[in-house]
PDB file of C-alpha atoms in Angstrom:
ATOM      1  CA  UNK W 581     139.004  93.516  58.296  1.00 53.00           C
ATOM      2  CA  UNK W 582     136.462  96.499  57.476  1.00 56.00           C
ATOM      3  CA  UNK W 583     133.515  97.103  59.802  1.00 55.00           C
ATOM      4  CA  UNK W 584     130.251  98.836  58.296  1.00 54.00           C
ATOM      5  CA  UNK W 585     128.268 100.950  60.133  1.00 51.00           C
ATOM      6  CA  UNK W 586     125.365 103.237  59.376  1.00 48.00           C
ATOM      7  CA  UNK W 587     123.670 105.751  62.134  1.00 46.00           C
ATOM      8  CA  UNK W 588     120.664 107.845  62.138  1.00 48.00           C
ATOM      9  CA  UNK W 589     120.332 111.034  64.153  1.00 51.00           C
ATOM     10  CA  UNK W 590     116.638 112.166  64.917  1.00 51.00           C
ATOM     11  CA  UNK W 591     116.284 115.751  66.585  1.00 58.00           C
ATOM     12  CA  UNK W 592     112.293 115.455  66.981  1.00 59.00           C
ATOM     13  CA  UNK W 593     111.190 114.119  70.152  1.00 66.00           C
ATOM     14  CA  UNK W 594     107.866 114.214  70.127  1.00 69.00           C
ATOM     15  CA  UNK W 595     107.647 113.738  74.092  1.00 59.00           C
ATOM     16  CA  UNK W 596     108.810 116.952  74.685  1.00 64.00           C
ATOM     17  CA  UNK W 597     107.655 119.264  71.697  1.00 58.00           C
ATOM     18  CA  UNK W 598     103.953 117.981  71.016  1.00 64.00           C
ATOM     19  CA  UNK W 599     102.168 119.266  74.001  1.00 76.00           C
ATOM     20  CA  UNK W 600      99.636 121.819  73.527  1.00 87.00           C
ATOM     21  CA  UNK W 601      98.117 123.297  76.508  1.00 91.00           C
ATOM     22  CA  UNK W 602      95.790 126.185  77.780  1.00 94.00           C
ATOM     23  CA  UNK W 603      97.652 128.010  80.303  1.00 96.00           C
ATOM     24  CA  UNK W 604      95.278 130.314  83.059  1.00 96.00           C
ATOM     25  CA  UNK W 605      96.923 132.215  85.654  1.00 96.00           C
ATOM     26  CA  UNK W 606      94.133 133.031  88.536  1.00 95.00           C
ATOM     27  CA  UNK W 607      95.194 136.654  89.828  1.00 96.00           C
ATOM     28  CA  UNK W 608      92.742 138.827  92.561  1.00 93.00           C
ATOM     29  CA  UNK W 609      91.104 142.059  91.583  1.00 89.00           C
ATOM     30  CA  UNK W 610      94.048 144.108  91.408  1.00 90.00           C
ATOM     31  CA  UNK W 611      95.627 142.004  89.054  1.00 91.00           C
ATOM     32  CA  UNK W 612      98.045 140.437  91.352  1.00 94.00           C
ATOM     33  CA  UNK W 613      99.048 136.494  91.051  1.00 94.00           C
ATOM     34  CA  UNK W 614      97.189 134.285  93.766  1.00 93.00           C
ATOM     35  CA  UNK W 615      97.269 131.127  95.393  1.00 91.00           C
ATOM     36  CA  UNK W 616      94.108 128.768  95.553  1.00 89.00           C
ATOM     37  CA  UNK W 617      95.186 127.303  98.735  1.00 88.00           C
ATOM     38  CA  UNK W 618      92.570 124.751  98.810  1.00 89.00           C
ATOM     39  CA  UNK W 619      91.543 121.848  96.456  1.00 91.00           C
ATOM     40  CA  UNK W 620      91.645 122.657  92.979  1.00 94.00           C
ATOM     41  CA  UNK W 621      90.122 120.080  90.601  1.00 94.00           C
ATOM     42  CA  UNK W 622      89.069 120.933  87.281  1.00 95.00           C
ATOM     43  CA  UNK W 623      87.079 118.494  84.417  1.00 94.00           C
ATOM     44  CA  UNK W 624      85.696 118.712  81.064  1.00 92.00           C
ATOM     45  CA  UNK W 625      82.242 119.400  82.073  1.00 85.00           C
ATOM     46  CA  UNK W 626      79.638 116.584  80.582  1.00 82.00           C
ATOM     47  CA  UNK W 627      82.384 113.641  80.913  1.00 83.00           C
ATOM     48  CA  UNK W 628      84.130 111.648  83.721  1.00 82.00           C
ATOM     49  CA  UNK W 629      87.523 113.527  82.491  1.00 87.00           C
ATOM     50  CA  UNK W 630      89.396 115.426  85.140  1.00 90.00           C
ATOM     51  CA  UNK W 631      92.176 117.649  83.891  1.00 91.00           C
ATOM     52  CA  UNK W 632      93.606 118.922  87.104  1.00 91.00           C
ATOM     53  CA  UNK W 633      93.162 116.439  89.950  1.00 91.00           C
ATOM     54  CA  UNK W 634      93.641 117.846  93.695  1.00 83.00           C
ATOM     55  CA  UNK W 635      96.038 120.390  93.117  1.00 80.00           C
ATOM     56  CA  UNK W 636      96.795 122.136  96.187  1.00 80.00           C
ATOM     57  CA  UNK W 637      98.724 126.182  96.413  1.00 87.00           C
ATOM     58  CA  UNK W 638      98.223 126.632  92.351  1.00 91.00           C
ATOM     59  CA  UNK W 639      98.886 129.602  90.903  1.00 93.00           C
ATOM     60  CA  UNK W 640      97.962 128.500  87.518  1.00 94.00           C
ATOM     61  CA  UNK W 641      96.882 125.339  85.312  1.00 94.00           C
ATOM     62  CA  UNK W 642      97.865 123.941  81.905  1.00 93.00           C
ATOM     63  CA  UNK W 643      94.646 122.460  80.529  1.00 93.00           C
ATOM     64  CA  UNK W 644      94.087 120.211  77.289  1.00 92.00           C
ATOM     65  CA  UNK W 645      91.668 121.768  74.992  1.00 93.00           C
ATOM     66  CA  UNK W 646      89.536 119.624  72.737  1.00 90.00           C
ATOM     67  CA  UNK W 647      90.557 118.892  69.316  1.00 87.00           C
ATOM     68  CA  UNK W 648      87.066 119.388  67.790  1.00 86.00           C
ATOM     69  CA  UNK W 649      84.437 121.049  69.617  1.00 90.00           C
ATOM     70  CA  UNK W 650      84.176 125.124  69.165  1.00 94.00           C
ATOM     71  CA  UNK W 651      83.598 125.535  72.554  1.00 96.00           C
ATOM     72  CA  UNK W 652      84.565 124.171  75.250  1.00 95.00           C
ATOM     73  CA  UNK W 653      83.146 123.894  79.002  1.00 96.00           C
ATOM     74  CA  UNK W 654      85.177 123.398  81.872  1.00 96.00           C
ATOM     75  CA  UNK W 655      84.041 123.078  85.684  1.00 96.00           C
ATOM     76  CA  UNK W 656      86.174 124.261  87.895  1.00 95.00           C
ATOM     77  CA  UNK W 657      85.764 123.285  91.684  1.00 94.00           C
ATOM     78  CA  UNK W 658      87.638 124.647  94.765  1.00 92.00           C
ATOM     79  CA  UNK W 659      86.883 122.633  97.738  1.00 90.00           C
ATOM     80  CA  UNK W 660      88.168 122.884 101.884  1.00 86.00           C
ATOM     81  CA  UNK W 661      87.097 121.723 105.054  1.00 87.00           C
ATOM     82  CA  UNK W 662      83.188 121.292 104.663  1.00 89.00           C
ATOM     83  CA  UNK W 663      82.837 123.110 101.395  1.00 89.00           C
ATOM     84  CA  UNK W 664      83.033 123.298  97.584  1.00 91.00           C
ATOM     85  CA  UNK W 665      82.907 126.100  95.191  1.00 92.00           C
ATOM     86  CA  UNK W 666      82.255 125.055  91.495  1.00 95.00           C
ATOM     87  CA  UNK W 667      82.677 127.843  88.618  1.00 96.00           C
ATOM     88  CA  UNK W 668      82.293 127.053  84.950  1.00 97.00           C
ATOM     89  CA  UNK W 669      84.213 128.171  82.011  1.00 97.00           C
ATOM     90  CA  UNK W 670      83.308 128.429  78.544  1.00 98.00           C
ATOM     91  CA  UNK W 671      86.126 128.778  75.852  1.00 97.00           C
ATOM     92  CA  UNK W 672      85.173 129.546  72.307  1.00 98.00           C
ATOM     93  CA  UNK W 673      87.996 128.550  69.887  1.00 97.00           C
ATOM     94  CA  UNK W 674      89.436 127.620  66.313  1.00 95.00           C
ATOM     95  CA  UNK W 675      91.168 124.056  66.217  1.00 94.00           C
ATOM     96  CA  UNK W 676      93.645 123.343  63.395  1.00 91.00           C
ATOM     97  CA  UNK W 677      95.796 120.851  62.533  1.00 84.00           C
ATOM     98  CA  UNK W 678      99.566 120.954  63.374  1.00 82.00           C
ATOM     99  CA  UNK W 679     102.269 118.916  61.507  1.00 79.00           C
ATOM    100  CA  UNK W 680     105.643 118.434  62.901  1.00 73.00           C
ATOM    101  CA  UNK W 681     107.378 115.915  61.383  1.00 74.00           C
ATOM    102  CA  UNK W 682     106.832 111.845  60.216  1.00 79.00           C
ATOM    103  CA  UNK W 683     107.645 110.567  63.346  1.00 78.00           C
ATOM    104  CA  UNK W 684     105.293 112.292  65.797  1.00 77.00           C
ATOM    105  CA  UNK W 685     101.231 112.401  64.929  1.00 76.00           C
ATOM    106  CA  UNK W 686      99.146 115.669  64.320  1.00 78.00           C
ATOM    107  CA  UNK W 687      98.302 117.764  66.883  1.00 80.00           C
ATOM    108  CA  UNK W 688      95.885 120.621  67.280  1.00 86.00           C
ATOM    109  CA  UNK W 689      96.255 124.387  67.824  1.00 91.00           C
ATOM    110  CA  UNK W 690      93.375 126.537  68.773  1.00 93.00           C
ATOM    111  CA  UNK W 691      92.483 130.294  68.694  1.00 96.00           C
ATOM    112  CA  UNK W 692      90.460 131.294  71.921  1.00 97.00           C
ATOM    113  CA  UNK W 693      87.815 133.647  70.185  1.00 97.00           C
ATOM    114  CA  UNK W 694      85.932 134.292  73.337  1.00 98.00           C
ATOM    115  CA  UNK W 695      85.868 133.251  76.770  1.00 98.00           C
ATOM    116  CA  UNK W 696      83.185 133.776  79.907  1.00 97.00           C
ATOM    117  CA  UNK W 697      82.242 132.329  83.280  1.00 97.00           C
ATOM    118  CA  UNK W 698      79.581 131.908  85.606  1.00 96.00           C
ATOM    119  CA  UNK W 699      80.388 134.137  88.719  1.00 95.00           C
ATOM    120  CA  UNK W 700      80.792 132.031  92.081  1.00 94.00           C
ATOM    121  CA  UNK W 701      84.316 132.334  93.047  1.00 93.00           C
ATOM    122  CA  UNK W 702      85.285 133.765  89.562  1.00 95.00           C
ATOM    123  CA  UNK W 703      84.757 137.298  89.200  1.00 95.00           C
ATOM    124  CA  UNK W 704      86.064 137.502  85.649  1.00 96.00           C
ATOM    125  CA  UNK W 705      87.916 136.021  83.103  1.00 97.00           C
ATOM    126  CA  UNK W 706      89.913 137.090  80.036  1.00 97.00           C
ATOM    127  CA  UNK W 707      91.891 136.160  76.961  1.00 97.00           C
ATOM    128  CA  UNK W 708      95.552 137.095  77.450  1.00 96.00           C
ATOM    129  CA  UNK W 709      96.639 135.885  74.331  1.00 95.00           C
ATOM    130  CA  UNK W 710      94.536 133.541  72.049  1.00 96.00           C
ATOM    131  CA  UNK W 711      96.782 131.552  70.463  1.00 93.00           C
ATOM    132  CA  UNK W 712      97.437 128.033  71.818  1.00 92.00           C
ATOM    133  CA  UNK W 713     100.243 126.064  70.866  1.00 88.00           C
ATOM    134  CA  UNK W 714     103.435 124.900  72.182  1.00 79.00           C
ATOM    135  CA  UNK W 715     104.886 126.438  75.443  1.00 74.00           C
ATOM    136  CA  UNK W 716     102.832 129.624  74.335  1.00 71.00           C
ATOM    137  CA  UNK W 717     102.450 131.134  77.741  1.00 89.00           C
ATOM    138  CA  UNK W 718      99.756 132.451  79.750  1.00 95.00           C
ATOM    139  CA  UNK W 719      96.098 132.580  77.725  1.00 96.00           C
ATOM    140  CA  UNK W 720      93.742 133.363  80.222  1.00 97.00           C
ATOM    141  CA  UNK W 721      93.693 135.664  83.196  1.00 97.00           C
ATOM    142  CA  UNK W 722      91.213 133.828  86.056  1.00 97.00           C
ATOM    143  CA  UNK W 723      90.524 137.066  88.385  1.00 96.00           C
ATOM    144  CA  UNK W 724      88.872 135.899  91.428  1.00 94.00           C
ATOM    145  CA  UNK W 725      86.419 137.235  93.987  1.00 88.00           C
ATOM    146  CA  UNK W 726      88.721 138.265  96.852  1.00 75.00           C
ATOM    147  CA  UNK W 727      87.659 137.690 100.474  1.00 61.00           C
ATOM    148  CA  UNK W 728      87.319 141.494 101.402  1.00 54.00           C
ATOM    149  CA  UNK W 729      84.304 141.400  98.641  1.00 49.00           C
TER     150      UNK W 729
END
Protein backbone atom coordinates (compact mmCIF):
# COMPACT_ATOMS: atom_id res chain seq x y z
CA UNK A 1 0.00 0.00 0.00
CA UNK A 2 1.66 3.50 -1.01
CA UNK A 3 0.30 6.70 0.52
CA UNK A 4 0.73 10.10 -1.52
CA UNK A 5 1.22 13.13 0.02
CA UNK A 6 2.10 16.61 -1.12
CA UNK A 7 2.83 19.74 1.43
CA UNK A 8 3.31 23.34 0.95
CA UNK A 9 5.40 25.50 3.25
CA UNK A 10 4.56 29.34 3.18
CA UNK A 11 7.07 31.66 5.20
CA UNK A 12 4.96 35.01 4.49
CA UNK A 13 2.52 35.82 7.03
CA UNK A 14 1.15 38.72 6.15
CA UNK A 15 -0.36 39.31 9.80
CA UNK A 16 2.77 39.97 11.14
CA UNK A 17 5.01 41.60 8.33
CA UNK A 18 2.45 44.05 6.52
CA UNK A 19 2.01 46.69 9.09
CA UNK A 20 3.22 50.03 8.34
CA UNK A 21 3.07 52.53 11.00
CA UNK A 22 4.21 56.14 12.03
CA UNK A 23 5.97 55.84 15.19
CA UNK A 24 6.21 59.44 17.54
CA UNK A 25 7.91 59.37 20.72
CA UNK A 26 6.66 62.63 22.86
CA UNK A 27 9.92 63.69 24.90
CA UNK A 28 10.02 67.29 27.18
CA UNK A 29 12.34 70.11 26.29
CA UNK A 30 15.44 68.55 27.19
CA UNK A 31 14.92 65.79 25.05
CA UNK A 32 14.05 63.32 27.65
CA UNK A 33 11.17 60.50 27.05
CA UNK A 34 7.76 61.46 28.83
CA UNK A 35 4.66 60.12 29.94
CA UNK A 36 1.20 61.71 28.92
CA UNK A 37 -0.39 60.59 32.02
CA UNK A 38 -3.76 61.61 31.03
CA UNK A 39 -6.12 60.70 28.10
CA UNK A 40 -4.50 60.44 24.92
CA UNK A 41 -6.79 60.12 21.88
CA UNK A 42 -5.67 60.90 18.56
CA UNK A 43 -7.93 60.96 14.95
CA UNK A 44 -7.50 61.71 11.42
CA UNK A 45 -8.68 65.18 11.58
CA UNK A 46 -11.87 65.80 9.06
CA UNK A 47 -13.28 62.07 9.67
CA UNK A 48 -14.95 60.05 12.51
CA UNK A 49 -11.52 57.85 12.50
CA UNK A 50 -9.73 57.60 15.80
CA UNK A 51 -6.28 56.09 15.66
CA UNK A 52 -5.37 56.00 19.29
CA UNK A 53 -8.42 55.63 21.52
CA UNK A 54 -7.95 56.51 25.43
CA UNK A 55 -4.55 55.59 25.88
CA UNK A 56 -3.49 56.29 29.26
CA UNK A 57 0.78 56.63 30.57
CA UNK A 58 1.98 56.62 26.63
CA UNK A 59 5.20 57.26 25.86
CA UNK A 60 4.70 56.98 22.23
CA UNK A 61 2.06 56.01 19.38
CA UNK A 62 2.15 53.94 16.18
CA UNK A 63 -0.20 55.76 13.81
CA UNK A 64 -1.56 54.62 10.24
CA UNK A 65 -0.70 57.09 7.64
CA UNK A 66 -2.91 57.51 4.62
CA UNK A 67 -2.23 55.72 1.52
CA UNK A 68 -2.95 58.72 -0.78
CA UNK A 69 -3.14 62.08 0.51
CA UNK A 70 0.37 64.21 0.61
CA UNK A 71 -0.39 65.45 3.75
CA UNK A 72 -1.82 64.40 6.38
CA UNK A 73 -3.63 66.09 9.54
CA UNK A 74 -3.89 64.56 12.74
CA UNK A 75 -5.63 66.00 16.03
CA UNK A 76 -4.23 65.10 18.87
CA UNK A 77 -6.21 65.59 22.24
CA UNK A 78 -5.00 65.14 25.87
CA UNK A 79 -7.82 65.29 28.21
CA UNK A 80 -8.08 64.98 32.54
CA UNK A 81 -10.36 65.85 35.11
CA UNK A 82 -12.35 68.93 33.65
CA UNK A 83 -10.11 69.59 30.71
CA UNK A 84 -8.90 68.90 27.15
CA UNK A 85 -5.93 69.98 25.24
CA UNK A 86 -6.19 69.43 21.40
CA UNK A 87 -2.87 69.96 19.17
CA UNK A 88 -2.79 69.32 15.46
CA UNK A 89 -0.24 67.73 13.32
CA UNK A 90 0.46 68.08 9.81
CA UNK A 91 2.69 65.39 8.03
CA UNK A 92 3.83 66.01 4.52
CA UNK A 93 4.82 62.71 2.80
CA UNK A 94 5.56 60.44 -0.36
CA UNK A 95 3.27 57.21 -0.52
CA UNK A 96 4.46 54.28 -2.67
CA UNK A 97 3.48 51.08 -3.29
CA UNK A 98 5.01 48.03 -1.49
CA UNK A 99 4.92 44.41 -2.86
CA UNK A 100 5.63 41.51 -0.71
CA UNK A 101 4.61 38.55 -2.07
CA UNK A 102 1.16 36.85 -3.93
CA UNK A 103 -0.38 36.04 -0.91
CA UNK A 104 -0.55 39.29 1.06
CA UNK A 105 -2.02 42.69 -0.82
CA UNK A 106 0.03 45.97 -1.47
CA UNK A 107 0.82 48.13 1.06
CA UNK A 108 2.12 51.66 1.22
CA UNK A 109 5.39 53.26 2.39
CA UNK A 110 5.73 56.93 2.86
CA UNK A 111 8.60 59.51 3.10
CA UNK A 112 7.75 62.25 5.79
CA UNK A 113 9.06 65.39 3.78
CA UNK A 114 7.99 67.83 6.39
CA UNK A 115 6.19 67.93 9.50
CA UNK A 116 4.67 71.00 11.86
CA UNK A 117 2.16 71.65 14.62
CA UNK A 118 0.03 74.11 16.08
CA UNK A 119 1.52 75.00 19.59
CA UNK A 120 -0.97 74.18 22.59
CA UNK A 121 0.60 71.45 24.48
CA UNK A 122 3.14 70.75 21.62
CA UNK A 123 6.05 72.86 21.65
CA UNK A 124 7.70 71.27 18.64
CA UNK A 125 7.88 68.54 16.48
CA UNK A 126 10.45 66.85 14.24
CA UNK A 127 11.30 64.20 11.69
CA UNK A 128 13.59 61.59 13.25
CA UNK A 129 13.82 59.57 10.38
CA UNK A 130 11.45 59.87 7.31
CA UNK A 131 11.13 56.71 6.10
CA UNK A 132 8.04 54.66 7.05
CA UNK A 133 7.82 51.14 6.58
CA UNK A 134 7.89 48.05 8.51
CA UNK A 135 9.02 48.07 12.22
CA UNK A 136 11.15 51.21 11.09
CA UNK A 137 11.42 52.82 14.46
CA UNK A 138 10.86 56.10 15.87
CA UNK A 139 9.87 58.98 12.99
CA UNK A 140 8.88 61.78 14.87
CA UNK A 141 10.09 63.42 18.03
CA UNK A 142 6.69 65.12 19.84
CA UNK A 143 8.59 67.67 22.36
CA UNK A 144 6.09 69.01 24.65
CA UNK A 145 5.51 72.18 26.65
CA UNK A 146 6.69 71.17 30.13
CA UNK A 147 4.81 72.38 33.23
CA UNK A 148 7.70 74.68 34.58
CA UNK A 149 6.99 76.77 31.14
Amino acid sequence: MACLGFSSCDSVDCTLYNTVLCQMAFYDNNGLSVEITDTLTVTAAGTDSILYNKGLKTHSVGLPLSYHNDCDTLCLRISGRGYELKDIIYISKTNREHFESLDCPVNMFHEITGVSSTNNVIDSVRITSPSVIYNNGENIKIYLHTAAE
